[in-house]
Coordinates of C-alpha atoms in Angstrom, one line a residue:
M1 CA 241.4 82.5 126.7
N2 CA 242.1 81.2 130.2
W3 CA 242.3 78.3 132.1
P4 CA 241.5 78.5 135.5
A5 CA 244.5 80.4 137.3
T6 CA 243.7 78.7 141.0
L7 CA 246.9 77.0 140.9
P8 CA 250.5 78.4 140.9
L9 CA 252.0 78.4 136.6
T10 CA 254.5 75.5 138.7
Y11 CA 252.3 73.2 139.0
W12 CA 251.1 74.1 135.3
M13 CA 254.6 74.0 134.1
L14 CA 255.5 70.5 136.4
A15 CA 252.2 69.1 134.8
A16 CA 252.8 70.6 131.3
G17 CA 256.1 68.9 132.0
I18 CA 254.9 65.4 133.3
L19 CA 252.0 65.3 129.8
G20 CA 255.4 66.4 128.3
L21 CA 257.3 63.3 129.0
L22 CA 254.1 60.6 128.2
V23 CA 254.1 62.6 124.5
G24 CA 257.2 61.8 124.2
S25 CA 256.9 58.3 124.4
F26 CA 254.0 58.6 122.0
L27 CA 256.1 60.7 119.6
N28 CA 259.0 58.0 119.3
V29 CA 256.1 56.4 118.3
V30 CA 255.4 58.0 115.6
I31 CA 258.7 58.7 114.7
L32 CA 260.4 54.8 114.4
R33 CA 257.1 53.3 112.9
L34 CA 255.2 56.2 110.3
P35 CA 258.0 56.6 107.9
A36 CA 258.2 52.7 107.6
R37 CA 253.8 52.5 106.9
L38 CA 254.4 55.1 104.8
L39 CA 256.9 53.1 103.1
H40 CA 255.1 50.8 102.2
G41 CA 251.3 52.5 101.8
W42 CA 253.8 53.5 98.6
Q43 CA 255.6 50.4 97.5
R44 CA 251.2 49.1 97.5
E45 CA 250.6 52.0 95.4
A46 CA 253.3 51.4 93.5
E47 CA 252.5 47.4 92.9
A48 CA 248.7 48.6 92.0
I49 CA 250.0 51.1 89.6
L50 CA 252.3 48.5 87.7
A51 CA 250.0 45.9 88.1
E52 CA 247.5 48.1 86.2
A53 CA 249.9 48.7 83.2
R54 CA 250.2 45.7 82.7
G55 CA 246.8 45.0 82.0
E56 CA 246.7 42.5 85.6
V57 CA 245.5 42.8 89.1
A58 CA 246.7 43.8 91.9
P59 CA 246.1 41.1 94.7
E60 CA 244.4 42.7 97.9
T61 CA 246.9 40.7 99.9
A62 CA 249.8 42.2 97.8
G63 CA 252.8 42.9 100.7
A64 CA 250.2 42.4 104.3
A65 CA 252.4 40.2 105.5
A66 CA 255.2 42.4 105.0
T67 CA 252.6 45.3 106.5
P68 CA 254.6 47.1 109.9
P69 CA 252.9 47.8 112.8
G70 CA 250.2 50.5 113.4
I71 CA 250.6 53.6 115.2
V72 CA 248.2 53.7 117.8
R73 CA 246.7 50.2 118.3
E74 CA 249.9 47.6 118.1
P75 CA 251.7 47.6 121.7
S76 CA 255.1 48.2 121.8
H77 CA 257.6 45.9 121.4
C78 CA 262.0 45.2 122.0
P79 CA 262.4 45.6 118.4
R80 CA 265.1 42.7 118.2
C81 CA 263.2 39.8 120.1
K82 CA 259.6 41.1 119.6
H83 CA 258.8 40.5 123.1
P84 CA 256.1 42.8 124.0
L85 CA 256.5 45.6 126.0
G86 CA 254.7 45.4 129.7
A87 CA 253.7 48.4 131.3
R88 CA 256.4 48.7 133.6
D89 CA 259.1 49.0 130.8
N90 CA 257.3 51.7 129.0
I91 CA 257.8 54.1 131.7
P92 CA 259.0 57.7 130.1
L93 CA 262.9 57.9 131.1
L94 CA 262.4 55.8 133.9
S95 CA 261.7 52.5 131.8
W96 CA 265.6 53.4 130.9
L97 CA 266.9 54.8 133.2
L98 CA 266.2 51.5 135.4
L99 CA 267.4 49.0 132.5
R100 CA 270.1 50.5 131.7
G101 CA 269.2 51.2 128.7
R102 CA 268.9 47.1 128.0
C103 CA 265.7 45.6 127.5
R104 CA 264.8 43.7 130.2
Y105 CA 264.1 39.8 128.1
C106 CA 267.3 39.7 125.3
K107 CA 269.2 43.3 126.6
A108 CA 269.6 44.4 123.5
P109 CA 270.7 48.1 124.3
I110 CA 267.7 50.1 123.6
S111 CA 268.7 53.8 121.6
I112 CA 269.0 56.3 123.4
Q113 CA 266.5 58.4 121.6
Y114 CA 263.7 57.0 123.3
P115 CA 264.8 58.7 126.3
L116 CA 266.1 61.7 124.6
V117 CA 262.8 62.6 122.6
E118 CA 261.2 62.1 125.9
L119 CA 262.7 64.5 127.5
L120 CA 263.2 67.4 125.6
T121 CA 258.9 67.3 124.4
G122 CA 258.7 67.0 128.4
V123 CA 261.3 70.2 128.8
L124 CA 259.6 72.6 125.8
S125 CA 257.2 71.2 127.1
A126 CA 256.9 72.7 130.6
I127 CA 259.1 75.8 128.9
A128 CA 255.2 76.5 126.5
I129 CA 254.0 77.1 129.7
W130 CA 256.4 79.1 131.5
H131 CA 256.0 81.5 128.6
F132 CA 252.1 81.7 128.0
G133 CA 250.6 80.0 131.1
P134 CA 247.7 78.0 131.2
T135 CA 246.1 79.9 128.2
L136 CA 244.6 79.1 125.0
Q137 CA 248.1 79.5 123.6
G138 CA 250.3 78.2 126.0
A139 CA 247.7 74.3 125.6
S140 CA 248.8 76.1 120.9
A141 CA 252.0 76.0 121.8
L142 CA 252.3 73.0 123.6
L143 CA 250.6 71.2 120.1
F144 CA 253.5 73.2 118.5
T145 CA 256.1 72.4 120.5
W146 CA 254.6 68.1 119.8
M147 CA 254.2 68.2 116.1
L148 CA 257.8 69.9 115.4
I149 CA 259.8 67.6 117.4
A150 CA 257.9 64.3 115.8
A151 CA 258.4 66.2 112.0
S152 CA 262.1 66.4 113.2
G153 CA 262.9 63.2 114.8
I154 CA 261.5 61.2 111.6
D155 CA 263.8 63.8 109.4
L156 CA 266.5 63.0 111.2
R157 CA 266.1 59.4 110.9
V158 CA 264.6 59.2 107.6
Q159 CA 265.0 62.5 105.7
L160 CA 261.7 62.9 105.3
L161 CA 258.6 65.9 106.5
P162 CA 255.5 64.0 106.4
D163 CA 252.5 65.4 104.9
Q164 CA 250.6 63.9 108.0
L165 CA 252.1 65.9 109.3
T166 CA 254.2 69.4 108.0
M167 CA 249.9 70.2 106.2
P168 CA 247.8 69.4 110.0
L169 CA 250.3 72.3 110.9
L170 CA 249.3 74.5 108.1
W171 CA 245.7 74.2 108.9
L172 CA 245.9 74.7 112.4
G173 CA 248.1 77.2 112.6
L174 CA 245.8 79.1 109.7
L175 CA 242.3 77.9 111.9
L176 CA 244.4 79.4 115.1
A177 CA 244.6 82.6 113.1
L178 CA 240.5 83.3 113.0
L179 CA 241.2 83.4 116.4
P180 CA 243.1 85.2 116.4
V181 CA 246.0 83.3 118.4
F182 CA 248.8 84.5 117.6
A183 CA 249.2 85.2 113.8
D184 CA 245.9 87.6 111.9
P185 CA 244.7 86.7 109.6
A186 CA 245.9 88.0 107.1
Q187 CA 249.5 87.7 108.0
A188 CA 248.6 83.6 108.9
I189 CA 247.8 83.2 104.5
L190 CA 250.6 85.6 103.6
G191 CA 252.4 84.2 105.3
A192 CA 251.6 80.1 104.7
A193 CA 252.1 81.5 100.6
L194 CA 256.1 83.0 101.2
G195 CA 256.3 80.5 103.2
Y196 CA 256.1 77.7 100.8
L197 CA 257.6 80.0 97.5
A198 CA 260.7 81.2 99.1
L199 CA 262.0 77.6 99.8
W200 CA 260.6 76.9 96.6
S201 CA 262.6 79.4 94.5
V202 CA 265.5 78.7 96.6
Y203 CA 265.2 75.1 95.5
W204 CA 264.3 75.8 92.1
A205 CA 266.9 78.0 91.6
F206 CA 270.0 76.0 93.2
K207 CA 268.5 73.1 90.6
L208 CA 269.2 74.9 87.7
L209 CA 272.3 76.6 89.0
T210 CA 273.6 72.9 90.1
G211 CA 271.5 70.5 88.1
K212 CA 271.0 69.5 92.1
E213 CA 268.5 69.2 94.2
G214 CA 269.2 71.0 97.3
M215 CA 266.3 70.4 99.8
G216 CA 263.1 68.6 99.9
Y217 CA 259.6 70.2 99.6
G218 CA 259.1 69.0 102.9
D219 CA 260.2 72.4 104.2
F220 CA 258.9 73.8 102.0
K221 CA 255.9 73.2 103.4
L222 CA 257.5 72.8 107.4
L223 CA 258.1 76.7 106.3
A224 CA 254.7 77.5 104.9
A225 CA 253.4 76.1 108.1
L226 CA 255.3 77.7 110.2
G227 CA 254.3 81.0 108.7
A228 CA 251.2 80.4 109.2
W229 CA 251.4 80.4 112.7
M230 CA 253.6 83.6 112.6
G231 CA 252.9 85.7 109.8
A232 CA 254.9 86.7 107.3
W233 CA 256.9 89.2 109.2
A234 CA 258.8 85.8 111.5
L235 CA 260.0 84.2 107.5
L236 CA 263.0 85.8 107.3
P237 CA 264.8 86.0 110.9
V238 CA 262.8 82.1 111.6
V239 CA 265.3 81.3 108.1
L240 CA 268.1 83.8 109.6
I241 CA 268.3 81.2 112.3
S242 CA 267.8 78.1 110.7
S243 CA 270.5 78.4 108.5
I244 CA 273.0 80.2 110.8
V245 CA 272.0 77.3 112.9
G246 CA 272.4 74.6 110.1
A247 CA 275.6 75.3 109.1
V248 CA 277.2 76.2 112.3
I249 CA 275.9 72.3 113.6
G250 CA 276.2 71.2 110.2
S251 CA 279.6 71.0 110.3
L252 CA 280.2 70.3 113.1
Y253 CA 279.0 67.2 112.1
L254 CA 280.8 67.2 108.7
A255 CA 283.7 67.5 110.4
L256 CA 283.3 65.0 113.4
S257 CA 282.3 62.3 111.4
R258 CA 284.9 63.0 109.0
K259 CA 282.5 62.6 106.1
S260 CA 282.2 64.1 103.1
Q261 CA 280.3 67.8 102.4
S262 CA 278.2 66.1 99.9
V263 CA 276.5 63.3 102.4
P264 CA 272.8 65.6 103.3
I265 CA 272.4 66.7 106.2
P266 CA 267.8 67.3 106.5
F267 CA 267.0 71.7 107.1
G268 CA 264.3 70.4 109.1
P269 CA 265.0 70.4 112.4
Y270 CA 267.0 73.6 111.8
L271 CA 263.6 75.5 110.9
A272 CA 262.1 73.5 113.5
T273 CA 264.2 74.4 115.9
A274 CA 264.0 78.1 114.6
G275 CA 259.7 78.4 114.3
W276 CA 260.0 77.4 117.8
L277 CA 262.2 79.9 119.7
W278 CA 260.3 82.3 117.5
L279 CA 257.2 81.5 118.7
L280 CA 258.5 81.4 122.4
A281 CA 261.3 84.5 122.3
G282 CA 260.3 86.8 118.8
P283 CA 259.7 89.7 121.0
E284 CA 262.4 89.0 122.4
L285 CA 265.2 87.9 119.8
T286 CA 264.5 91.9 117.7
R287 CA 265.6 93.3 120.6
W288 CA 268.6 91.6 121.7
Y289 CA 269.9 91.8 117.6
L290 CA 269.2 95.6 117.7
G291 CA 270.2 96.5 120.6
F292 CA 273.0 94.7 120.0
F293 CA 274.0 96.5 116.7
M294 CA 272.7 100.1 118.1
H295 CA 275.0 99.8 120.8
G296 CA 277.9 97.8 119.0

């Protein structure tokens, strides 16, 4: 399904990049606020369960004063001085540069996360449209990209891959397979099932051997989602690429930070990186890999 092709691809890429900057600003809100809201909800549920076990009734207003801000309704504000941010303070990337990385009102440093997420989202969005063009595949790849960035950002910050992101990504991949967009229905279903079972098996094997948990259930669901989007054949290269990238970056991080090897490192961002690369360049990477070893 092609969109209007009267404009050159460069214009579509520019539009995707600008849209990506705007979406990246929203993804920053998701990355920062979703974990806090999930934790608050879990605490409320735990309080209700404990109250019920004691034969008490948990008050409806318990913890309401500490409710974290919503993701959509509450306006952006400075985390330090709580001053609401105006429109000129919320221009993606540009506001951070003009303010030189400091709050306009209290001069507190603004996290580098904000411009990095915005820039990354804009660049990857433009690349996705460059590769797929203004097509249904291109639009789907944009959603894929944005959801992976949000999930990776949360995993990097708090080592959590929320079901609120991984499960919609999984179901969207299965629904797109009905058309199909990237993988046919059989490959998508098989990819989702094998993706989950593959890391689930690794998790339990590692736990039985060491008594420790090597990864979380969110990683299983993320790989299942990647399998739903790209099919079962993509699982092995995605796992291999993510493992290699994770080993290299993880080793560099531990060496530069001088932290113990027992420090947990989230695996979700490496899976997301490998999945994004394979969606856009799977055939090219396969040809390069085969050519490298055949000529070697």
